[in-house]
Coordinates of C-alpha atoms and ligand atoms in Angstrom, one line a residue:
M1 CA 87.9 42.8 16.7
L2 CA 88.4 40.0 14.9
A3 CA 85.2 37.9 15.3
E4 CA 84.6 34.5 13.4
V5 CA 82.4 31.6 13.4
L6 CA 84.2 28.5 12.2
E7 CA 82.4 24.6 11.7
V8 CA 84.6 21.8 12.3
A9 CA 84.7 17.8 11.7
L10 CA 86.2 15.8 14.2
P11 CA 85.7 12.3 13.2
L12 CA 85.4 9.8 16.7
L13 CA 87.9 7.5 17.4
R14 CA 84.6 4.9 17.9
P15 CA 80.7 6.0 17.5
F16 CA 78.5 6.7 20.2
V17 CA 75.7 5.3 20.4
T18 CA 72.5 6.5 22.4
S19 CA 68.9 5.9 22.1
F20 CA 68.3 8.7 19.4
G21 CA 71.2 6.5 17.1
A22 CA 75.1 6.7 16.5
T23 CA 77.1 9.7 16.1
T24 CA 80.5 9.1 14.2
T25 CA 81.8 12.2 13.6
R26 CA 81.1 14.8 15.5
R27 CA 80.6 18.3 13.7
T28 CA 80.8 20.8 16.1
V29 CA 81.1 25.1 15.6
L30 CA 83.6 27.4 17.0
V31 CA 83.9 31.1 18.4
H32 CA 87.1 33.2 17.7
I33 CA 87.4 36.3 18.8
Q34 CA 90.4 38.7 19.1
D35 CA 90.8 42.4 20.3
E36 CA 92.7 45.0 19.5
Q37 CA 95.4 44.3 22.1
G38 CA 95.7 40.4 20.6
H39 CA 93.5 39.0 23.7
E40 CA 91.9 36.4 22.2
G41 CA 88.5 34.4 22.9
W42 CA 87.6 30.6 22.0
G43 CA 84.0 29.3 22.6
E44 CA 81.9 26.4 21.4
A45 CA 78.4 25.7 20.4
P46 CA 78.6 21.9 20.6
A47 CA 74.7 21.5 19.2
L48 CA 74.9 18.0 17.5
D49 CA 75.0 17.0 14.0
H50 CA 71.4 16.4 14.0
P51 CA 68.2 17.4 15.6
F52 CA 67.4 14.2 17.5
Y53 CA 68.7 15.2 21.3
L54 CA 67.6 18.5 21.1
P55 CA 66.2 20.5 17.7
E56 CA 69.6 22.6 17.3
T57 CA 71.8 21.3 14.9
A58 CA 75.5 22.6 14.5
S59 CA 74.5 24.0 11.0
S60 CA 71.5 25.7 12.8
A61 CA 74.1 27.4 15.3
F62 CA 76.3 28.3 12.7
A63 CA 73.7 30.3 10.5
V64 CA 72.5 31.6 14.2
I65 CA 75.9 32.8 15.7
A66 CA 77.0 34.7 12.0
E67 CA 73.5 36.0 11.3
H68 CA 72.6 37.4 14.9
A69 CA 74.4 36.2 17.7
L70 CA 78.0 37.8 16.4
P71 CA 76.6 40.6 15.4
L72 CA 74.7 41.5 18.3
A73 CA 77.6 40.7 20.6
L74 CA 79.7 42.7 18.6
R75 CA 77.4 45.8 18.8
A76 CA 78.0 45.8 22.8
G77 CA 81.2 47.1 21.9
P78 CA 84.4 46.2 22.1
D79 CA 84.7 46.8 26.5
A80 CA 82.0 44.5 27.0
G81 CA 82.4 41.9 29.4
P82 CA 80.7 38.1 29.1
E83 CA 77.5 38.8 31.3
E84 CA 76.9 42.5 28.8
V85 CA 77.1 39.7 26.1
A86 CA 74.5 37.4 27.5
A87 CA 72.4 40.1 28.0
A88 CA 72.7 41.5 24.6
L89 CA 72.1 38.1 23.1
S90 CA 69.4 37.5 25.4
P91 CA 66.6 38.6 22.6
I92 CA 67.5 35.3 21.1
R93 CA 64.7 32.9 21.8
G94 CA 65.8 28.9 21.8
N95 CA 69.3 28.5 20.2
T96 CA 70.6 27.6 23.2
F97 CA 74.1 26.3 22.0
A98 CA 74.5 29.1 19.4
R99 CA 74.6 31.9 22.3
A100 CA 76.5 29.3 24.7
G101 CA 79.1 29.6 21.9
V102 CA 79.4 33.1 21.4
E103 CA 79.2 34.0 25.2
A104 CA 82.1 31.2 26.0
A105 CA 84.4 33.2 23.9
W106 CA 83.7 36.4 25.7
W107 CA 84.3 34.4 29.2
A108 CA 87.6 33.0 27.5
L109 CA 88.4 36.9 26.3
A110 CA 88.0 38.4 29.4
A111 CA 90.1 36.1 31.2
E112 CA 92.7 36.7 29.1
R113 CA 92.8 40.2 29.4
E114 CA 92.4 40.4 33.0
G115 CA 95.2 37.7 33.6
L116 CA 93.0 35.1 35.5
S117 CA 91.8 31.5 34.8
L118 CA 88.7 30.7 33.7
R119 CA 88.0 29.2 36.9
E120 CA 89.1 32.0 39.0
V121 CA 86.5 34.8 37.0
M122 CA 83.8 32.3 37.1
G123 CA 84.8 32.0 41.1
G124 CA 85.4 28.5 40.9
M125 CA 87.1 27.4 43.8
R126 CA 88.0 23.5 43.7
E127 CA 91.5 22.7 41.4
R128 CA 90.6 19.2 40.9
V129 CA 86.8 17.9 39.3
P130 CA 85.9 14.3 39.6
V131 CA 84.3 12.5 36.3
G132 CA 82.6 10.0 35.5
Q133 CA 82.3 8.0 32.1
S134 CA 79.2 7.9 29.9
V135 CA 78.8 4.4 28.3
G136 CA 77.3 4.4 24.9
I137 CA 75.1 1.3 23.3
H138 CA 77.1 -1.7 22.6
P139 CA 75.9 -4.6 20.8
S140 CA 76.3 -7.1 23.7
L141 CA 76.0 -6.9 27.8
E142 CA 79.7 -8.4 27.8
A143 CA 81.1 -5.6 25.5
T144 CA 79.1 -3.0 27.7
V145 CA 80.8 -4.6 31.0
E146 CA 84.2 -4.8 29.6
E147 CA 83.8 -0.9 28.8
V148 CA 82.9 -0.5 32.7
M149 CA 85.8 -2.1 34.1
A150 CA 87.9 -0.7 32.0
G151 CA 86.6 2.7 33.1
Q152 CA 87.1 1.6 36.3
A153 CA 90.6 0.9 36.1
R154 CA 91.1 4.1 34.9
G155 CA 89.6 5.8 38.4
Y156 CA 86.4 7.3 37.0
R157 CA 84.1 7.6 39.7
R158 CA 81.0 7.1 38.4
V159 CA 79.4 4.8 35.6
K160 CA 76.3 6.8 33.6
L161 CA 75.1 3.8 30.8
K162 CA 72.8 4.7 27.9
V163 CA 69.4 2.9 28.3
K164 CA 66.4 2.4 25.8
P165 CA 63.3 0.3 26.0
G166 CA 64.9 -3.2 26.0
W167 CA 68.1 -2.1 26.8
D168 CA 67.9 -1.6 30.2
L169 CA 66.7 -4.2 33.2
E170 CA 69.7 -6.8 32.4
L171 CA 72.1 -4.1 31.4
V172 CA 72.0 -2.8 34.8
A173 CA 71.7 -5.9 36.6
A174 CA 74.8 -7.4 34.8
V175 CA 77.0 -4.0 35.4
R176 CA 76.1 -3.6 38.7
S177 CA 76.9 -7.3 39.6
A178 CA 80.3 -6.6 37.9
V179 CA 81.0 -3.1 39.7
G180 CA 79.4 -4.0 43.1
N181 CA 77.4 -1.9 45.4
D182 CA 79.8 0.9 46.0
V183 CA 80.0 2.4 43.0
M184 CA 77.8 5.2 41.5
L185 CA 76.0 4.4 38.9
Q186 CA 73.4 5.9 36.5
V187 CA 71.1 5.8 33.7
D188 CA 70.5 8.0 30.6
A189 CA 67.7 7.2 28.4
N190 CA 67.9 10.7 26.1
G191 CA 64.0 10.7 26.3
S192 CA 63.1 7.2 25.0
Y193 CA 60.2 6.1 27.3
T194 CA 56.9 7.1 27.3
L195 CA 54.9 7.3 31.0
D196 CA 53.5 3.5 30.0
D197 CA 56.7 2.2 31.0
A198 CA 56.5 3.8 34.3
E199 CA 56.3 0.2 35.8
R200 CA 59.1 -1.3 34.0
L201 CA 61.1 2.2 35.1
A202 CA 60.1 1.2 38.5
R203 CA 62.0 -2.3 38.6
L204 CA 65.5 -0.3 38.6
D205 CA 64.6 0.8 41.8
R206 CA 66.1 -2.2 43.4
Y207 CA 69.9 -1.3 41.7
G208 CA 70.3 1.6 44.1
L209 CA 70.8 3.9 40.5
A210 CA 71.8 7.5 42.0
C211 CA 69.5 8.9 39.0
I212 CA 67.6 8.0 35.6
E213 CA 68.2 10.7 33.3
Q214 CA 65.7 12.0 31.1
P215 CA 63.4 9.1 31.0
L216 CA 60.6 10.6 29.3
G217 CA 60.8 13.4 26.0
W218 CA 62.4 16.2 25.5
D219 CA 59.5 18.6 26.6
Q220 CA 57.4 16.4 28.9
L221 CA 58.2 18.5 32.1
V222 CA 54.5 17.8 33.4
A223 CA 55.2 14.0 32.4
H224 CA 58.2 13.5 34.3
A225 CA 56.6 15.0 37.7
E226 CA 54.4 12.2 37.3
L227 CA 56.9 9.6 36.7
Q228 CA 58.8 10.8 39.6
R229 CA 55.8 10.4 42.0
R230 CA 56.0 6.5 40.8
I231 CA 59.6 5.5 41.0
A232 CA 61.7 6.1 43.8
T233 CA 65.4 6.3 41.9
P234 CA 65.7 10.3 41.4
I235 CA 65.0 11.7 37.8
C236 CA 67.6 13.3 36.5
L237 CA 67.1 16.0 33.7
D238 CA 69.1 17.1 30.9
E239 CA 66.9 17.8 27.4
C240 CA 64.1 19.5 29.1
L241 CA 66.2 22.0 30.9
R242 CA 67.0 24.7 28.7
S243 CA 67.1 27.9 31.0
V244 CA 66.7 28.9 34.5
G245 CA 63.6 29.2 34.4
D246 CA 63.2 25.5 33.1
V247 CA 65.1 24.4 36.0
R248 CA 63.0 26.0 38.6
L249 CA 59.6 24.9 37.3
A250 CA 61.0 21.7 37.0
L251 CA 62.2 21.6 40.7
E252 CA 59.1 22.9 41.6
L253 CA 57.0 20.8 39.9
G254 CA 58.5 17.7 41.4
A255 CA 59.6 16.9 37.8
C256 CA 63.6 16.1 38.8
R257 CA 65.6 15.5 42.2
N258 CA 68.8 15.8 40.0
V259 CA 70.4 18.1 38.0
N260 CA 72.9 17.5 34.6
L261 CA 74.0 21.2 33.8
K262 CA 75.5 21.6 30.2
P263 CA 75.7 25.1 30.3
A264 CA 75.4 25.7 26.7
R265 CA 72.2 23.5 26.7
V266 CA 70.9 26.3 29.1
G267 CA 72.2 29.5 27.1
G268 CA 75.7 29.9 28.1
I269 CA 77.8 30.5 31.5
S270 CA 75.7 33.3 33.0
A271 CA 72.4 31.3 32.7
A272 CA 74.8 28.0 34.2
L273 CA 76.0 30.3 37.0
A274 CA 72.0 31.0 38.1
V275 CA 71.2 27.4 37.7
H276 CA 74.2 26.6 40.0
R277 CA 73.2 29.1 42.5
L278 CA 69.0 27.7 42.7
C279 CA 70.6 24.1 42.8
R280 CA 72.7 24.6 45.7
E281 CA 70.4 26.5 47.7
A282 CA 67.5 24.3 47.2
G283 CA 70.7 21.7 48.2
V284 CA 69.8 19.7 44.7
P285 CA 72.4 17.4 43.4
L286 CA 74.1 19.1 40.3
W287 CA 77.1 17.9 38.1
C288 CA 78.2 19.0 34.8
G289 CA 77.1 17.1 31.6
G290 CA 79.0 16.8 28.6
M291 CA 78.1 17.2 24.6
L292 CA 81.4 15.3 23.3
E293 CA 82.9 19.1 23.3
S294 CA 86.1 19.4 21.7
G295 CA 88.9 20.7 24.2
I296 CA 87.7 24.2 23.9
G297 CA 84.5 23.1 25.3
R298 CA 85.4 21.0 28.1
A299 CA 87.5 23.9 29.3
S300 CA 84.7 26.2 29.9
N301 CA 82.7 23.0 31.4
L302 CA 85.6 22.2 33.4
A303 CA 86.1 25.9 34.9
I304 CA 82.2 26.2 36.1
S305 CA 82.5 22.6 37.4
S306 CA 85.1 24.1 40.3
L307 CA 81.9 25.9 41.7
P308 CA 80.8 24.5 45.2
G309 CA 77.7 23.5 44.1
F310 CA 78.5 20.5 41.8
T311 CA 78.2 18.0 44.0
D312 CA 78.3 14.5 41.7
P313 CA 81.0 13.9 38.8
A314 CA 81.1 15.4 35.8
D315 CA 80.6 13.7 32.3
M316 CA 83.7 14.2 30.7
S317 CA 85.9 11.5 29.5
P318 CA 88.5 12.9 27.7
A319 CA 89.3 14.2 24.4
S320 CA 92.2 11.7 23.6
E321 CA 89.1 8.6 23.9
L322 CA 86.9 10.3 21.4
F323 CA 89.0 11.8 19.1
A324 CA 92.6 11.2 17.0
H325 CA 93.3 14.9 18.2
D326 CA 91.8 17.4 20.0
L327 CA 91.7 21.1 19.1
V328 CA 94.0 21.9 22.1
D329 CA 97.5 20.9 23.1
P330 CA 98.2 19.4 25.5
T331 CA 94.7 18.5 26.3
Y332 CA 93.3 17.5 29.7
Q333 CA 93.8 14.1 31.4
V334 CA 91.6 12.3 33.5
D335 CA 94.1 11.1 36.9
P336 CA 94.3 7.7 38.0
D337 CA 92.0 9.1 41.1
G338 CA 89.3 10.1 38.5
C339 CA 89.9 13.5 38.6
I340 CA 91.1 15.9 36.0
A341 CA 93.1 19.0 37.0
V342 CA 91.9 22.8 36.8
P343 CA 93.8 25.0 34.9
D344 CA 95.1 28.1 36.2
R345 CA 96.9 29.4 33.3
P346 CA 95.3 33.0 32.6
G347 CA 92.4 32.5 29.5
L348 CA 90.7 29.3 28.4
G349 CA 93.7 27.4 30.3
F350 CA 94.7 25.1 27.3
P351 CA 96.6 26.3 23.9
V352 CA 94.7 25.7 20.6
R353 CA 96.1 24.8 18.4
D354 CA 95.4 26.6 15.2
D355 CA 96.4 24.0 12.4
R356 CA 94.4 21.4 13.9
V357 CA 91.4 23.9 13.7
A358 CA 92.8 24.9 10.4
A359 CA 92.7 20.9 8.9
A360 CA 89.1 20.2 10.7
T361 CA 87.4 23.4 9.8
V362 CA 85.0 22.7 7.0
R363 CA 83.1 26.5 6.7
K364 CA 83.9 29.8 8.3
A365 CA 82.0 33.2 8.6
V366 CA 84.1 36.3 9.3
V367 CA 81.3 39.1 11.0
E368 CA 82.4 42.4 11.0
P369 CA 82.0 44.5 13.7
P370 CA 79.7 47.5 13.1
A371 CA 81.1 50.8 11.6
G372 CA 82.9 52.7 13.7
D373 CA 84.4 50.4 16.5
G374 CA 87.7 49.2 17.0
Ligands
OSB1 O1 72.3 13.0 27.0 O2 74.4 13.7 28.1 C1 73.6 13.3 27.3 C2 76.8 13.6 24.3 C3 76.5 13.7 23.4 C4 75.1 14.1 23.6 C5 74.2 13.6 24.7 C6 74.2 13.3 26.1 C7 75.9 13.0 26.2 C8 76.5 12.7 26.7 C9 77.7 13.0 27.3 O3 76.3 11.5 27.3 C10 79.4 12.3 26.6 C11 80.4 13.2 27.2 O4 80.3 13.9 26.4 O5 81.3 12.7 27.8
MG2 MG1 71.3 13.0 28.7

């Protein structure tokens, strides 16, 4: 079995600005495996370049995968399926993006081996997935409204605005009046407020937002429960939810009424399937978030988004809008009705361009299987 981890640099066409700063180059981490029969699997560990979103970074994910996650996964044996690999990775604490990248490669490998699409091996049903746009922080209201209206013209089913203290009330008022009351609108603060801002945040209630995402700190579950008692807009959590247990606790505490599920942020597809079950049983609105992944990471997000519990549009603006070139070709498109078709090709579902991966690779480590294994 060949197993390698690659760090790739994908320059963004335009910087993506959030309350934690500007992202200009997207370094991300890929996991590539190939078995004796030539079946391949690709996965992505989409930690950001820096520790300002969550503690994990592309560099830390690369190291944890090379030194711990891939060796543990390979010890599960050449015939292990993705759930067995997830179990083999469970001794690793935290480092959810690293674990997810490794597990994802085994999901794609399993799909290729079984001749099934990724959607089928995950139990997804929908053939098309509705998506929304995530609009970064711009220098002016006019520039933001312009980007929103361009997205509306392209069919996006929902608008998400990045906000931070001082870039919030006027912005939401301007966008709400531009798009009208029927467009699904929400905001994402990436943890930039405190409970002292509760009154200001309550003033967003009048704009009919679908949710306010991660208003408070990345580890502030109890404070979110307090805030939710003081505002009418449903709180959605992103950064706070890094395991199935976190989601269960958040719902029990009333810390959120809406869930952004990034499969990689909760540790991989197996954990994400458990979160999906939990939210579906509890009737909690659920949607698939994004991490500005390459088409490799988006492929598994797209597949899982076809499950019935994903009630709201996904964050999945296409790689063609983020990067000069995607790592898969053809990549996916957002159709004029704001949906992306879920591929039914076996395996990952999108052909990986080895030449583009090679050109983007900044470092690589090959991990040997334990002696005696194929
Ligand atoms: O907070 O949801 C977020 C991108 C990178 C890091 C964090 C977030 C985002 C997004 C999703 O907003 C954008 C996308 O992947 O299309
Ligand atoms: Mg978010």
